[in-house]
XYZ file of C-alpha atoms in Angstrom:
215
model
C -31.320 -249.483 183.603
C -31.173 -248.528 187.442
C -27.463 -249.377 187.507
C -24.883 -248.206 190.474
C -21.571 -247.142 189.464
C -19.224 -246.474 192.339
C -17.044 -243.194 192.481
C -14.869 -241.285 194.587
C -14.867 -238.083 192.615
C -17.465 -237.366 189.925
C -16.444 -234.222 187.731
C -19.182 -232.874 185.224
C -18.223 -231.581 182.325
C -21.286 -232.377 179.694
C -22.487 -228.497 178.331
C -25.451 -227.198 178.870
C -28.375 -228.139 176.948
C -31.452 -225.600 175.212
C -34.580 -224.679 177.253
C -37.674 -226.509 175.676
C -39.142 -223.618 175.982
C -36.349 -222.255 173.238
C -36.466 -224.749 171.297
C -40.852 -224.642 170.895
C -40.115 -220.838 169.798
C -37.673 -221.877 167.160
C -39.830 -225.074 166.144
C -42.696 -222.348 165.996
C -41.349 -219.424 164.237
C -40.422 -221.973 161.388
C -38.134 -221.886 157.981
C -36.464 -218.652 159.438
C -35.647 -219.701 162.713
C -34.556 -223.726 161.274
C -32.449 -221.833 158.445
C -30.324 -219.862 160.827
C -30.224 -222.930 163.004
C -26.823 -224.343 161.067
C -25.336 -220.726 163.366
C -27.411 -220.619 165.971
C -27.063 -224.254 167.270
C -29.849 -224.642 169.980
C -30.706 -220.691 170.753
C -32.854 -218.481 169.549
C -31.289 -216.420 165.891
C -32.048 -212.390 166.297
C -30.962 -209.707 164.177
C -28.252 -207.191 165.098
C -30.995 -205.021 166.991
C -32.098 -208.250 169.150
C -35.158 -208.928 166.975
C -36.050 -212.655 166.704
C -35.488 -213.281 162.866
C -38.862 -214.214 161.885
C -40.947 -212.648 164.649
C -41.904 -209.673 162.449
C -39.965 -206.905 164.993
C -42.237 -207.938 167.608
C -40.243 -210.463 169.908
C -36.652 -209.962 171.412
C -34.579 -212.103 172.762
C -31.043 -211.779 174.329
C -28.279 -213.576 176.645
C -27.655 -217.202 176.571
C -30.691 -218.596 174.771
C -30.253 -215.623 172.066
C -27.392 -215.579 168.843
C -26.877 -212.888 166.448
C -26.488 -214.418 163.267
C -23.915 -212.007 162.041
C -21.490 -211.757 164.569
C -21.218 -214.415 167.443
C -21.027 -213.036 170.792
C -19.540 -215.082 173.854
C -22.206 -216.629 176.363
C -21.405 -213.910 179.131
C -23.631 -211.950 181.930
C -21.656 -208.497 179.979
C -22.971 -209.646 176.853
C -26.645 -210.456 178.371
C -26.491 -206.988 180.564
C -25.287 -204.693 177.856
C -27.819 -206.317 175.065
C -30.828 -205.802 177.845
C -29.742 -202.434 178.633
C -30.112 -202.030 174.160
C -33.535 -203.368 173.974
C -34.064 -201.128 177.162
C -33.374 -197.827 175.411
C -34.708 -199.071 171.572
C -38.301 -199.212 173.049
C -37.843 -196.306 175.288
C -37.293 -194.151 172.547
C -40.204 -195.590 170.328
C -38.910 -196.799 166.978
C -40.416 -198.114 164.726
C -39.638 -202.011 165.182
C -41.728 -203.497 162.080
C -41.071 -201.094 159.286
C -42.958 -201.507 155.779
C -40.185 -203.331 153.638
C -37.305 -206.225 154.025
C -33.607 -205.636 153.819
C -31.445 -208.191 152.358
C -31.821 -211.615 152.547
C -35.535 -211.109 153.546
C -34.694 -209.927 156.644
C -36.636 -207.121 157.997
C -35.166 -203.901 157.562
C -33.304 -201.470 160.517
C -35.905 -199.939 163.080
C -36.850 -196.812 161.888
C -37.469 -193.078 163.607
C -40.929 -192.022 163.998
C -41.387 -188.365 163.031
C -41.720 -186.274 166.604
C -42.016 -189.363 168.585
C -38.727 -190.984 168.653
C -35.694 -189.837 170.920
C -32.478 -188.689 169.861
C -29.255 -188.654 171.967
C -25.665 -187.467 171.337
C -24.294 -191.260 170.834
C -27.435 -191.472 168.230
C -25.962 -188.356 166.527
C -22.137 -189.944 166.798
C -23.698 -193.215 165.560
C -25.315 -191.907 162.270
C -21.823 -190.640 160.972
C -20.807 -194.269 160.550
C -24.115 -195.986 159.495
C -24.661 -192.724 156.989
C -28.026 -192.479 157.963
C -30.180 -190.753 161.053
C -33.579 -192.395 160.020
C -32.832 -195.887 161.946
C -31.163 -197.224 165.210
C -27.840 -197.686 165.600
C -27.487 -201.778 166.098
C -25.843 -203.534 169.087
C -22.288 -203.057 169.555
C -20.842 -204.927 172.271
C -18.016 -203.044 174.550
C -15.575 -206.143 176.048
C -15.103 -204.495 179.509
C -12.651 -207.117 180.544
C -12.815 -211.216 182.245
C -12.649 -210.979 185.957
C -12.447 -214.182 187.998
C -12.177 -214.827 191.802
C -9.306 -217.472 192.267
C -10.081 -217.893 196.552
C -7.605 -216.852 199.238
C -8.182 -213.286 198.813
C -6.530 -213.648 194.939
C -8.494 -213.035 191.291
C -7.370 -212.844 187.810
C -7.926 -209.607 185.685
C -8.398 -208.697 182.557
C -9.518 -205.234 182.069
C -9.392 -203.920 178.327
C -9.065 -199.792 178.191
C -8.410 -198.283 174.839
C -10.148 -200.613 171.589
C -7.096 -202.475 169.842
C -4.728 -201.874 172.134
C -3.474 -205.125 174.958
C -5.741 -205.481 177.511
C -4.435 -204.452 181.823
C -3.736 -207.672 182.969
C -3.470 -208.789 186.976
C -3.287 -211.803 189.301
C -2.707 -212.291 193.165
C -3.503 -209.372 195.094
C -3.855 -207.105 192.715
C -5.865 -208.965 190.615
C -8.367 -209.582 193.979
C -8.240 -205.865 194.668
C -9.445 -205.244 191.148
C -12.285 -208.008 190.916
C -13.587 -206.299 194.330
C -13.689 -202.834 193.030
C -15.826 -204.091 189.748
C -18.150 -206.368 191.927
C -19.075 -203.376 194.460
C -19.756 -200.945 191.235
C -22.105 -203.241 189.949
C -24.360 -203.386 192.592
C -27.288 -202.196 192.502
C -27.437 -199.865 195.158
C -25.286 -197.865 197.879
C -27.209 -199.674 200.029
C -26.169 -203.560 198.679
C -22.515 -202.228 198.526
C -22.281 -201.105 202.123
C -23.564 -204.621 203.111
C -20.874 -206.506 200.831
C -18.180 -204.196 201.825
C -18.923 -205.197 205.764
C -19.111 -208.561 205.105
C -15.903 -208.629 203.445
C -14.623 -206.677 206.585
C -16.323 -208.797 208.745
C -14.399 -212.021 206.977
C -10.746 -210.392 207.329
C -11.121 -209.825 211.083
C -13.462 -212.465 212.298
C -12.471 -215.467 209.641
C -15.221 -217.317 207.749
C -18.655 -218.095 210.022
C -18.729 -222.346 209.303
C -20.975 -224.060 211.518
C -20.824 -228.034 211.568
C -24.005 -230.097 211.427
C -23.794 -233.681 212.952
């Protein structure tokens, strides 16, 4: 109603709502989409290999606006990163995305190998010993690298998991700053994007912050 409320500190703290765009897909894609919505909640329900349940194999979807119905996954840039780098390699290697014939629950069934078409790589071959079969792609298994997060004046908190099941390397202060650094320059993209953080950083610890004052 156009009403003013005075504040001296406003904190928000209310979520983050769906895309419309998300939520036309799921309004489109119908029953399948609305039935998985009770898990889902807002984003887009996919299969284990990122396939939109009821897009017939032909539309993925991953990150934040994306759920696997069997097996929640935290809303992360590792999680959206290692699921794009998936759907990266499943349509390099040319499966078969929409293969003749539902699984369970009238889902579709895995992605299947096309005979002298589709790839097949050493982790494919480790892979098939625990899903018993070579014919179809391994699905999505997400590898928790570890929560790093910059705390200011040259301190971080780590958490860096090594060995599956075993307690995770954990590090604050300067330690935990020298460890957040070392992650942040790997993932770059390229040599040369980490030589121009790496001087920047330098530039910081000699020369102090660069803060110019408007009036």
């Amino acid at each position: 109603d156009g009403l003013s409320v005075p504040y001296g500190l406003a904190i928000w703290a209310a979520g983050n709502a769906p895309l419309q765009l998300t939520l036309d897909l799921i309004e489109e894609l119908g029953q399948p989409q609305t039935h998985s919505q009770r898990i889902a909640r807002g984003r887009i329900a996919i299969d284990p290999w990122m396939r939109v349940i009821g897009g017939k194999g032909k539309i993925f979807a991953i990150g934040d606006a994306s759920c696997i119905v069997r097996g929640q996954l935290p809303s992360t840039g590792q999680v959206a990163a290692q699921e794009g780098e998936y759907v990266a390699r499943l349509l390099n290697k040319q499966y078969d995305l929409s293969p003749v014939g539902q699984a369970k629950d009238n889902e579709l069934a895995p992605p299947m190998k096309i005979p002298d078409v589709t790839g097949f790589t050493m982790s494919d071959s480790i892979a098939s010993v625990s899903t018993k079969t070579s014919e179809c792609a391994k699905p999505f298994q997400y590898l928790d690298l570890g929560i790093l997060a910059y705390t200011g004046g040259n301190t971080a908190l780590a958490q860096v998991s090594t060995i599956p099941g075993q307690e995770p390397i954990t590090a604050t202060g300067f330690i935990g700053n020298e460890l957040w650094r070392s992650v942040y320059l790997w993932k770059q993209a390229s040599w040369r994007n980490r030589v121009m953080v790496f001087s920047d950083w330098v530039k910081r610890r000699v020369f102090g912050r660069d803060i110019t004052y408007l009036e």
